[in-house]
Short mmCIF file of C-alpha atoms and ligand atoms in Angstrom, two decimals:
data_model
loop_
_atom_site.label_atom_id
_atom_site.label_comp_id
_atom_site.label_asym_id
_atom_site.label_seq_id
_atom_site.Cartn_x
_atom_site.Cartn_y
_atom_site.Cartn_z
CA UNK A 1 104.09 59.34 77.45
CA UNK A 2 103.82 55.94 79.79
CA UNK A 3 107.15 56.04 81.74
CA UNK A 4 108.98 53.67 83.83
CA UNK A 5 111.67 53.95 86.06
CA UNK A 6 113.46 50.99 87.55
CA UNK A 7 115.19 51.77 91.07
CA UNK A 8 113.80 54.96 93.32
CA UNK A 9 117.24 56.17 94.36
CA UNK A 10 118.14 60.02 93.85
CA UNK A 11 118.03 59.80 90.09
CA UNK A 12 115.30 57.10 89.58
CA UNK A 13 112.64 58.92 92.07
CA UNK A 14 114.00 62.86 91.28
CA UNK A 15 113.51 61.81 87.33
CA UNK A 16 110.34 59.94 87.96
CA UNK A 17 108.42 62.53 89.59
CA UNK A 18 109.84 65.71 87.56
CA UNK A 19 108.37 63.48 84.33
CA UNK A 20 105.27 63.24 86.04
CA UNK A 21 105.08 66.75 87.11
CA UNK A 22 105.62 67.49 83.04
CA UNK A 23 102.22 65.06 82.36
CA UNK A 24 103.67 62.35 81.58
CA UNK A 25 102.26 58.61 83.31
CA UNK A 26 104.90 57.59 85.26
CA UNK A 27 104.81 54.08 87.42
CA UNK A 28 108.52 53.83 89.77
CA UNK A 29 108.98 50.31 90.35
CA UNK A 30 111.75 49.23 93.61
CA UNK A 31 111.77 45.57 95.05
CA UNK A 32 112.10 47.06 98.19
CA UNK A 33 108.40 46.49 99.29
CA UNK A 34 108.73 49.06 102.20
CA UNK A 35 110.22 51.25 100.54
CA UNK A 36 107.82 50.88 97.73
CA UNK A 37 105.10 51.05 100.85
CA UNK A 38 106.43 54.46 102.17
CA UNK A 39 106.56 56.08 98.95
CA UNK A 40 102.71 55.35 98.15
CA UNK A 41 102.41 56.83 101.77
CA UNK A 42 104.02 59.93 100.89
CA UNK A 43 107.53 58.84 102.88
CA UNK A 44 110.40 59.94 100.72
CA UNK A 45 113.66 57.91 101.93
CA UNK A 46 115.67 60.63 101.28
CA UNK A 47 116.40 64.44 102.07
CA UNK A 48 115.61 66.28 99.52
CA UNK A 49 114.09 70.33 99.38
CA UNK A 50 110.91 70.56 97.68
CA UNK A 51 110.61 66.50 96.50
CA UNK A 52 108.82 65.74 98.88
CA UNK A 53 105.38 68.30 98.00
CA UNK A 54 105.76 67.05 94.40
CA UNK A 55 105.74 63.11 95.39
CA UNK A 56 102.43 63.74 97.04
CA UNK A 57 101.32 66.41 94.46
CA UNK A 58 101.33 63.69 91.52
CA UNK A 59 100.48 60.87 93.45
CA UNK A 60 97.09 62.58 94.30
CA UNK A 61 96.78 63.32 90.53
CA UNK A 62 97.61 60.08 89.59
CA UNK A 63 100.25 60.53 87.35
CA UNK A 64 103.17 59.43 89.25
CA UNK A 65 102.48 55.36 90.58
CA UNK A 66 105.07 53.26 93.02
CA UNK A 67 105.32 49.63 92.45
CA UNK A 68 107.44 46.09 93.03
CA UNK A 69 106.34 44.25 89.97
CA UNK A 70 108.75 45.58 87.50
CA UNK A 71 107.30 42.79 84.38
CA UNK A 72 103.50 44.54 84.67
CA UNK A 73 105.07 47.99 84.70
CA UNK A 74 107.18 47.48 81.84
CA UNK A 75 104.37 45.70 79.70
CA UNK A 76 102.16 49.22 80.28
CA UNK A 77 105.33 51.49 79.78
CA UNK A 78 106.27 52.68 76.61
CA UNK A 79 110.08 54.37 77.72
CA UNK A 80 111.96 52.63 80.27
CA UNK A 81 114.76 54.22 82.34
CA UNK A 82 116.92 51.87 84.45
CA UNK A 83 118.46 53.96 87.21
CA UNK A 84 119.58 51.44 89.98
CA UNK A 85 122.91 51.98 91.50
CA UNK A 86 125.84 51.39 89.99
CA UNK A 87 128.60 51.84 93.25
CA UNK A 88 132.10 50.75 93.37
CA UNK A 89 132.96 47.17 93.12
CA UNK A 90 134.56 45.61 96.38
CA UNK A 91 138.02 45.61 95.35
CA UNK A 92 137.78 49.36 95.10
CA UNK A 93 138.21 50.27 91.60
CA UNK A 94 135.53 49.46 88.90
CA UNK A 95 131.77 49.96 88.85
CA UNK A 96 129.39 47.08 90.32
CA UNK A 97 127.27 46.64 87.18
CA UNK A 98 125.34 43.69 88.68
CA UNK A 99 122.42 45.50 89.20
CA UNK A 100 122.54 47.18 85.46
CA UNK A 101 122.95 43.58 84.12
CA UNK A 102 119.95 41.77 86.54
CA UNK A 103 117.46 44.44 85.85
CA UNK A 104 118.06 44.53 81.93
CA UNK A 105 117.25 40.56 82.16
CA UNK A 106 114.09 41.03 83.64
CA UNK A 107 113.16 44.34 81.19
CA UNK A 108 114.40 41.81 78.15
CA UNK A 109 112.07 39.00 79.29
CA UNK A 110 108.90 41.12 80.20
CA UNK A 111 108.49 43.05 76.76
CA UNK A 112 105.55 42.61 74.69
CA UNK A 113 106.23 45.14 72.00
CA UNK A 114 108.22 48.12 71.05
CA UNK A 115 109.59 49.37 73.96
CA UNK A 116 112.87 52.30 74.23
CA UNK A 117 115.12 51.27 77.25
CA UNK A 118 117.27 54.32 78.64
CA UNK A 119 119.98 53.91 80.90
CA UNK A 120 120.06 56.71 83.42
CA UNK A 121 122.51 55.68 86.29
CA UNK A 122 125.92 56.24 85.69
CA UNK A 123 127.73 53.00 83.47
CA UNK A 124 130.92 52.97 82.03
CA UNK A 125 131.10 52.96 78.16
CA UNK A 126 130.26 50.27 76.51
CA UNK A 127 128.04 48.83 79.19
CA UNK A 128 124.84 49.92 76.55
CA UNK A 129 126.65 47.51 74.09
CA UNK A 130 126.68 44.46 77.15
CA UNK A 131 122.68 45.19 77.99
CA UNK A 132 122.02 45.31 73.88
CA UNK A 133 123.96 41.49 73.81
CA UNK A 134 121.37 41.09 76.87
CA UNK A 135 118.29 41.73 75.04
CA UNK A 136 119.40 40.27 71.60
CA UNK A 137 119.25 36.65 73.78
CA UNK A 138 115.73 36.99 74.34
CA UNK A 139 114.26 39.41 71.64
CA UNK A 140 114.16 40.43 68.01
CA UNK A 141 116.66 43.85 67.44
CA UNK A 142 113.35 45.34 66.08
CA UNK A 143 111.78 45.37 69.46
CA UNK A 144 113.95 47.20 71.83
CA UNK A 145 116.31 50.46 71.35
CA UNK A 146 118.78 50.58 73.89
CA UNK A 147 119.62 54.32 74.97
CA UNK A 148 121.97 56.28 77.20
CA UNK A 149 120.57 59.51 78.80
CA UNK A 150 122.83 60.49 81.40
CA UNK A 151 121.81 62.20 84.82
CA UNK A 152 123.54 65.51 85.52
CA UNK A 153 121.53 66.63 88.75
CA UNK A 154 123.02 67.34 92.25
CA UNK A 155 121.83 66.04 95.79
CA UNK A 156 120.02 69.26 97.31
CA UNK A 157 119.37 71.22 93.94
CA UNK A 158 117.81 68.05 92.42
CA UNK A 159 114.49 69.11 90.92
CA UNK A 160 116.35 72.16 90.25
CA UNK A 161 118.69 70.53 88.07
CA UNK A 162 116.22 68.26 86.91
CA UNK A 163 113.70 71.19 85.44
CA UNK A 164 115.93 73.64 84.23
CA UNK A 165 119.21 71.19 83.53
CA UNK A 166 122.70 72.80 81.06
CA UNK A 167 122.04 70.50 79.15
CA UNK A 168 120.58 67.27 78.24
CA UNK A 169 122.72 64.60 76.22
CA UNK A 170 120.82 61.29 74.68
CA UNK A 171 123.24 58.95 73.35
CA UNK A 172 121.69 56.79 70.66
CA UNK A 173 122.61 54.59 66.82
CA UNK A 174 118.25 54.36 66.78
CA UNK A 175 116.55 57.61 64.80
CA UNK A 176 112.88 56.41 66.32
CA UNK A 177 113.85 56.75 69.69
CA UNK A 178 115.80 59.43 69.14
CA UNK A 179 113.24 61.30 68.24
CA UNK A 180 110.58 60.25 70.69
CA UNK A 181 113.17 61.38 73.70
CA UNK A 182 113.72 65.04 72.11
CA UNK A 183 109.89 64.87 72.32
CA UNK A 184 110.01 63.45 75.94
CA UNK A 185 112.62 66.62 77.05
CA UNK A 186 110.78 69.47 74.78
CA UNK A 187 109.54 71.42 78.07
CA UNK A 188 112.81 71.69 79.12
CA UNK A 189 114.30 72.02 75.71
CA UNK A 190 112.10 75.07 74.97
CA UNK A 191 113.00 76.88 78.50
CA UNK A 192 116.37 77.09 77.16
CA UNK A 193 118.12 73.26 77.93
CA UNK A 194 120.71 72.48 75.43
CA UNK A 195 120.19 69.13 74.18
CA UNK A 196 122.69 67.15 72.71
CA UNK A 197 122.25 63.95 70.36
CA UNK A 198 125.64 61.43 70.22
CA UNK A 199 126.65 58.34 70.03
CA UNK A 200 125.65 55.85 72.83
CA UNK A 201 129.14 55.46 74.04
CA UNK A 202 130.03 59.15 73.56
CA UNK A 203 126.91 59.80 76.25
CA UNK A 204 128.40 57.34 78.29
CA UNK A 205 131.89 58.53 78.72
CA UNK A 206 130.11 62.47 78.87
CA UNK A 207 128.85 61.86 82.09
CA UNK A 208 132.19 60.06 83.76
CA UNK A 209 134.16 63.07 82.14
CA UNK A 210 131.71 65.76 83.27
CA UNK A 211 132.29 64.44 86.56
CA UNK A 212 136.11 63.88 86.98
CA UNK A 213 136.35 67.29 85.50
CA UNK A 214 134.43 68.88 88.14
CA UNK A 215 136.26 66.77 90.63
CA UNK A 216 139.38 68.03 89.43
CA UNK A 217 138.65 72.08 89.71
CA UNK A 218 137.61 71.21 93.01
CA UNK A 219 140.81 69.34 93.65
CA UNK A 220 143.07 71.98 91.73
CA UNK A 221 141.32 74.93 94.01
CA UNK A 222 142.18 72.63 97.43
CA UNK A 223 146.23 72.22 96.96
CA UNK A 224 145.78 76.09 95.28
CA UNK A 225 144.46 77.18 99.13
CA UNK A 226 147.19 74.43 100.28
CA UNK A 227 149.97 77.33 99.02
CA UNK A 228 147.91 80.32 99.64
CA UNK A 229 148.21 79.27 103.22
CA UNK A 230 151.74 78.92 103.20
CA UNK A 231 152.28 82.57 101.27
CA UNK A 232 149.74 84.26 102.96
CA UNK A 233 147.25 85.14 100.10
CA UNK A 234 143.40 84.69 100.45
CA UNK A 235 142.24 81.43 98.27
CA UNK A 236 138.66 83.65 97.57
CA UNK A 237 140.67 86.38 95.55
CA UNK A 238 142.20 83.36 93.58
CA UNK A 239 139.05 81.83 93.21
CA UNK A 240 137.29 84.65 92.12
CA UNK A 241 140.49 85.76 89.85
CA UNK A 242 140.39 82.85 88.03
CA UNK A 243 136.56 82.35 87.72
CA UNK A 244 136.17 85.33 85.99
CA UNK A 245 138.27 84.35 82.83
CA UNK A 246 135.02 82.58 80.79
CA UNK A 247 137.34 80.10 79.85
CA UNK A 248 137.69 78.99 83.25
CA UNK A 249 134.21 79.49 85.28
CA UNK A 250 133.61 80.29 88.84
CA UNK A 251 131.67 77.29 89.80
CA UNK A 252 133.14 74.81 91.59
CA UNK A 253 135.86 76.87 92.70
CA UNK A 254 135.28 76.67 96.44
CA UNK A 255 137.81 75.16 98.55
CA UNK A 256 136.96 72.70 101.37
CA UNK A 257 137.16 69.50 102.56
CA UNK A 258 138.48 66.85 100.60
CA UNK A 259 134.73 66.43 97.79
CA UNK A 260 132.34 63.79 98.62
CA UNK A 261 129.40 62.40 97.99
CA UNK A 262 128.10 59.42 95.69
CA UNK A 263 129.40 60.48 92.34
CA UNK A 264 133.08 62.12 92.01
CA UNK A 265 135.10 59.38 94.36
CA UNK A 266 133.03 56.76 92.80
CA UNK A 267 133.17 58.10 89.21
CA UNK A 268 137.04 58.83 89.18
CA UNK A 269 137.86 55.42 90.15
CA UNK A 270 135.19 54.06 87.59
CA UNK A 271 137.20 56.41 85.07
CA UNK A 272 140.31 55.13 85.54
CA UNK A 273 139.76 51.28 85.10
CA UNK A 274 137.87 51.80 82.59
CA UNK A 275 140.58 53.70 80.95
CA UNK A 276 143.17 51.12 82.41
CA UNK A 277 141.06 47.98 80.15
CA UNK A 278 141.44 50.31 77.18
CA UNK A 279 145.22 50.81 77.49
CA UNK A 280 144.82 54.62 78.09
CA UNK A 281 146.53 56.12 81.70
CA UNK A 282 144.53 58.81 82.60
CA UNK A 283 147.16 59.97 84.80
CA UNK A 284 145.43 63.55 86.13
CA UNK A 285 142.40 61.83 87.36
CA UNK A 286 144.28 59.19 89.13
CA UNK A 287 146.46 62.02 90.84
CA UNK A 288 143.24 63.95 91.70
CA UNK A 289 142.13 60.55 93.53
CA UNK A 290 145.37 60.43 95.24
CA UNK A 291 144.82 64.04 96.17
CA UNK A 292 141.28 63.53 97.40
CA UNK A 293 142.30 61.17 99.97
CA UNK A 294 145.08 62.76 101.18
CA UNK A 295 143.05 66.09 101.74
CA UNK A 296 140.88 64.90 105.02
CA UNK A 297 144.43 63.46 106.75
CA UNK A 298 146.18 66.96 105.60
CA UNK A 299 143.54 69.05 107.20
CA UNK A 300 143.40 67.02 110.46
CA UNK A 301 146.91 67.85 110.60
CA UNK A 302 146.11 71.53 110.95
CA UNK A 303 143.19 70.71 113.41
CA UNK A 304 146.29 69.55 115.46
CA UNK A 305 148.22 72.20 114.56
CA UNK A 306 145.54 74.84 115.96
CA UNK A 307 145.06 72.77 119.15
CA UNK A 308 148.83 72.77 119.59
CA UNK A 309 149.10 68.88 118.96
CA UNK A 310 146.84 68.72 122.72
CA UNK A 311 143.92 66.79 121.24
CA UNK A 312 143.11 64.60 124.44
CA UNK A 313 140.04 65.99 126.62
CA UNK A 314 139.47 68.51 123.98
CA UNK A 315 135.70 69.13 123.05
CA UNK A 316 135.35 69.61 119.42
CA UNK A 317 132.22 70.82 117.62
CA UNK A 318 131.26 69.68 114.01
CA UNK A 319 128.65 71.68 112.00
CA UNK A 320 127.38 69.98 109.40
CA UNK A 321 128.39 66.45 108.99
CA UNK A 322 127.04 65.72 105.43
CA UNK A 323 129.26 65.53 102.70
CA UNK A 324 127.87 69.02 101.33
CA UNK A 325 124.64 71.31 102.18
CA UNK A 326 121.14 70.26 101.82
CA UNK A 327 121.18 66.41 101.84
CA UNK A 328 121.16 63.96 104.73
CA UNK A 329 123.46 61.85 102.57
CA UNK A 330 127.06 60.75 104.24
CA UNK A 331 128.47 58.85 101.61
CA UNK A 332 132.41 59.73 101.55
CA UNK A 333 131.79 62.59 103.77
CA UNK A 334 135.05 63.69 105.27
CA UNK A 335 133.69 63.79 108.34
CA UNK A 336 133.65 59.92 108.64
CA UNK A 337 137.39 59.89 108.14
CA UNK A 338 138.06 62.99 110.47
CA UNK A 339 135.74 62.44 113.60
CA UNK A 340 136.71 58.88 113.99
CA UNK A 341 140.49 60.08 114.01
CA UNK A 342 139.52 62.64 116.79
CA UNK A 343 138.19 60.43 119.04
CA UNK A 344 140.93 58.08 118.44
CA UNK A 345 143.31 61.11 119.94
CA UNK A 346 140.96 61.13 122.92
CA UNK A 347 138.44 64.01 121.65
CA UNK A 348 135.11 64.35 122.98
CA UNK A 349 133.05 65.43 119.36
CA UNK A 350 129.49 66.67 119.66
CA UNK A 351 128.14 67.42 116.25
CA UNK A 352 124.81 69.07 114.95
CA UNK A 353 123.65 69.00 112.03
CA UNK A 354 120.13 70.26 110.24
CA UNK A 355 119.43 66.31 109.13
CA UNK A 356 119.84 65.45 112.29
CA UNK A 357 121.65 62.03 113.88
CA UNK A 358 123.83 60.14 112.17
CA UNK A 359 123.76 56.13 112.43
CA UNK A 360 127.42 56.39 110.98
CA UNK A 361 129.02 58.01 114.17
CA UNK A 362 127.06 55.21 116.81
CA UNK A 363 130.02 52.77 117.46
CA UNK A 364 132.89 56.02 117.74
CA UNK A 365 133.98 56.79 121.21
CA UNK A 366 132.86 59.70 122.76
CA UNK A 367 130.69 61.18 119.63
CA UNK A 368 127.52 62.62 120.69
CA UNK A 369 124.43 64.12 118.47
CA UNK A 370 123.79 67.74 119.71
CA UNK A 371 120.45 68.77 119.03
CA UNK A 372 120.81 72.00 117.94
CA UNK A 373 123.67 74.96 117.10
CA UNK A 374 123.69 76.49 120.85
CA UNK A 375 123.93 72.92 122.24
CA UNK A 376 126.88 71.76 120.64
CA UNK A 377 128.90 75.12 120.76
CA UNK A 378 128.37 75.05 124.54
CA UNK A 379 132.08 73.83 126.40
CA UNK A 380 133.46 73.28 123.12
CA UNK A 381 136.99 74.41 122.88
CA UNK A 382 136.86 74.01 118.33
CA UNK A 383 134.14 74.70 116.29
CA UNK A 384 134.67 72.89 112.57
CA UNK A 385 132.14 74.43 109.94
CA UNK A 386 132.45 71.30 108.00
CA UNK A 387 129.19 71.68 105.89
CA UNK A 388 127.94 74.86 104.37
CA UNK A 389 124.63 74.71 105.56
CA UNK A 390 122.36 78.07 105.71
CA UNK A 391 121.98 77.50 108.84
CA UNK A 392 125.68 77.88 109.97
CA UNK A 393 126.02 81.27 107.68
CA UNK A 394 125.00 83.93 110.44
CA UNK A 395 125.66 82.86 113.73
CA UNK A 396 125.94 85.13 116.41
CA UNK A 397 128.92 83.18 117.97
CA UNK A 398 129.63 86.14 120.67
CA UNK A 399 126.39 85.24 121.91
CA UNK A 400 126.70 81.81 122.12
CA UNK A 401 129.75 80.80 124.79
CA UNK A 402 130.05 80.80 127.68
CA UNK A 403 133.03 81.18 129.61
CA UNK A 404 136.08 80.25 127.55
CA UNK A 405 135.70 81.37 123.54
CA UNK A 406 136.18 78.16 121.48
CA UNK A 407 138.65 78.40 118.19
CA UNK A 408 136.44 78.72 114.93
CA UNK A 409 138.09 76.33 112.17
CA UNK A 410 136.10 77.17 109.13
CA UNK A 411 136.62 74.94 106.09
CA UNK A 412 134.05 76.31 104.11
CA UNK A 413 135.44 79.99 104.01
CA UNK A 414 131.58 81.27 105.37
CA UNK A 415 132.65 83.83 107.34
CA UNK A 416 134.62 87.06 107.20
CA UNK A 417 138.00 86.35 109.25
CA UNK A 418 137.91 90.10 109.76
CA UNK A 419 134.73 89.84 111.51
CA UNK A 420 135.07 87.15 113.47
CA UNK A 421 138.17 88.28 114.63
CA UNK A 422 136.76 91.61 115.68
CA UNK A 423 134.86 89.59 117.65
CA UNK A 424 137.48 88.48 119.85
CA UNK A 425 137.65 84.79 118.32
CA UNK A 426 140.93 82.68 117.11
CA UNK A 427 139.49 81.96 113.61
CA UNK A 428 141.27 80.16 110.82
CA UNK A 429 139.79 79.35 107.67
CA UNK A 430 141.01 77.22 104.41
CA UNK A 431 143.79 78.96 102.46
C1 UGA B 501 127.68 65.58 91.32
C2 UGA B 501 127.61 66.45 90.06
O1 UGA B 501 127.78 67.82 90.41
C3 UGA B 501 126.29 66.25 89.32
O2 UGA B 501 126.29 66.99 88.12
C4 UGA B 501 126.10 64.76 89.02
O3 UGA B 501 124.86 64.50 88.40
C5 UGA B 501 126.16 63.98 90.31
O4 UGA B 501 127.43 64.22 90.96
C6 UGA B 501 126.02 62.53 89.95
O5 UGA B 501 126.89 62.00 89.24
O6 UGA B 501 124.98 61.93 90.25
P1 UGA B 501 126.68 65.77 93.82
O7 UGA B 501 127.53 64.58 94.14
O8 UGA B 501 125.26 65.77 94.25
O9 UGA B 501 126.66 66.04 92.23
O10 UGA B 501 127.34 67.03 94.53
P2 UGA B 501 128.20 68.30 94.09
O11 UGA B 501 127.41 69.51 94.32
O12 UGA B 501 128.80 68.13 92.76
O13 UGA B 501 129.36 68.25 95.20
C7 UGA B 501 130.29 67.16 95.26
C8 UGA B 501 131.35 67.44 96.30
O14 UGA B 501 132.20 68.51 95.87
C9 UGA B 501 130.80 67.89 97.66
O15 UGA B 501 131.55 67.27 98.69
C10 UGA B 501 130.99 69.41 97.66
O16 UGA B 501 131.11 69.94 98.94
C11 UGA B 501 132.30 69.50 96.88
N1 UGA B 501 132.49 70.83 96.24
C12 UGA B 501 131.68 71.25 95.25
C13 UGA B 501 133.54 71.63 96.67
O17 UGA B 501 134.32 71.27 97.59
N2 UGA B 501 133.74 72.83 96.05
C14 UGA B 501 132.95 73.27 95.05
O18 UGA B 501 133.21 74.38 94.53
C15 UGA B 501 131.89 72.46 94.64
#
């Protein structure tokens, strides 16, 4: 099938280049000329394991094309998928839909026939009604099907998710199109995706619900290692105690730092006023928020605690500075809340971390980019395993100091306390 995707973020490029790799013709269109440029060079903008090989792969077998002139590609396109961002609004709450509306304006004035138009990027329900009122301005019902096929993938498992996804959920009042989008996802359908057909708004709200669900475990499992801390039980025996009713699930079970990320702070809040229009409190999401913010200032707390409240002069390592493993992304990262407040207590950070230097940390005091593990253990006096990177999951600390042995503050539960502690290190972990 002749595919377009509008906007090469993660879900616009991952989507667009997984389609092609299934043979279907696939044109990505961006105004952002360079990055637009970059791509056709084989420059991804964005970390990403194994998306890289299969940009170039399909580019070379011309089934995957980048462009800037969104009318041409939607004329030759048959689906279109808009998947530009859709972040929080500036007063904090709702979801910017500017960029949903001002791309669904150009699609509705470029289209020569037939075409299906799929919303991808996260919108709150009922914006598929708004872009349908859109398109009725300029064009005949008969000539456009406007769908919602929500995104489910993760930054760092990406083409993972993409290829072999739980399931797949088209939301959609048009049979036709329907039909021709089961088509579109039958490779992944037949190894074993379940694939779900609602209504458009039902496939809306799936996606926002998926999401503040997960963000919840995540936030019930963080104040659940909040008490085992205080009682003395291990948070891993709860976690694993739990997960193993089928009811319940073990994934996303794994207490850290506060969650992160583009989607789950963004998506709760998007929740919640869109809940708040329709009259409806959705008062366990809101408190998971309130607990999500809360978590970075409650676990600096105990960095003080551990350092006996002497923070000034101290040298504190961060591994991993990402808001989880395998991406270079640093959107709502704890780290941007906790490093700042560090060096604001007269900390000198070094960090290190596998994507390397981070733009975000320039303007802090005394925050330096180490340039690998050994480097920014050495003088330290606490290590924070912030992200769970591979890299961080075997290291021979013993070998690594010199002199005085730093603390270990791990707050992704990596390591064996018992170990580490044989070891001769102070090591504390999360619950
Ligand atoms: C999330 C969802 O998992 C995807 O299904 C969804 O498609 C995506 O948002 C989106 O809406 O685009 P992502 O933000 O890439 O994916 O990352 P996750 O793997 O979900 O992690 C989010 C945060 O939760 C991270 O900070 C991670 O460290 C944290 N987390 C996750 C935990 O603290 N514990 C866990 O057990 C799992």
């Amino acid at each position: 099938m002749k595919l377009c995707m509008i906007g090469t973020g993660y879900v616009g490029l991952v989507s667009g280049v997984c389609f092609a790799d299934l043979g279907n013709d696939v044109i990505c269109v961006d105004k952002n000329i360079d990055k637009i440029n970059n791509l056709s060079n084989g420059k991804i903008p964005i970390y990403e394991p194994g998306l890289s090989e299969l940009v170039i792969k399909n580019f070379k077998n011309k089934k995957l094309k980048f462009s800037t002139n969104l009318k041409k590609s939607v004329k030759e396109s048959d689906i279109i998928f808009i998947c530009v961002g859709t972040p929080t609004k500036k007063d904090g709450s709702s979801a910017d839909l500017s960029q949903i509306f001002n791309v669904s304006k150009e699609i509705s004035s470029s289209i020569n026939k037939f075409k299906i138009i799929v919303t991808k990027s996260t919108v709150p329900v009922t914006t598929g009604d708004q872009i349908e009122k859109i398109f009725l301005k300029k064009n005949n019902r008969k000539n456009f099907a406007i769908i919602s096929n929500p995104e489910f993938l993760r930054e760092g498992e990406a083409i993972r998710d993409f290829i072999y996804p739980d399931r797949i959920v088209v939301g959609s009042n048009d049979k036709r199109s329907s039909r021709i989008l089961k088509n579109l996802y039958s490779p992944l359908i037949s190894k074993g995706a379940s694939y779900l057909h609602t209504s458009r708004r039902a496939a809306e709200l799936i996606k926002y619900a998926s999401n503040s669900f997960l963000a919840t475990k995540i936030t019930f499992i963080n104040e659940m290692a909040n008490l085992c801390e205080k009682i003395g039980v291990n948070i891993e025996d709860i976690s694993i105690g739990m997960g193993l009713d089928k009811r319940i699930g073990s994934r996303f079970l794994r207490a850290g730092p506060a969650y992160g990320g583009s989607c789950f702070p963004k998506d709760t809040k998007a929740i919640t006023s869109t809940a708040d229009k329709f009259k409806t409190n959705l008062s366990v999401v809101k408190s998971v928020i309130k607990s999500n913010e809360n978590r970075s200032t409650l676990l600096l707390n105990r960095v003080y605690e551990i350092l006996n409240k002497k923070i000034k002069n101290k040298t504190i390592t961060f591994l991993g500075v990402t808001f989880k493993a395998n991406t270079d992304d640093m959107r709502d990262s704890s780290s941007l809340k906790m490093i700042p407040a560090l060096s604001k207590k007269g900390a000198k950070i070094k960090y290190f971390d596998p994507t390397g230097y981070k733009k975000e940390f320039s303007k802090i005091k005394n925050v330096f980019n180490s340039l690998s593990i050994k480097d920014s253990l050495q003088g330290s006096d606490l290590v924070i395993i912030h992200t769970e990177w591979n890299d961080f999951k075997s290291i021979n600390f013993k070998s690594l100091y010199k002199g005085k042995k730093f603390i270990i503050y791990d707050m992704r539960n990596i390591y064996s306390p018992k170990k580490i502690k044989e070891q001769g290190f102070r090591y504390y972990s999360i619950g």
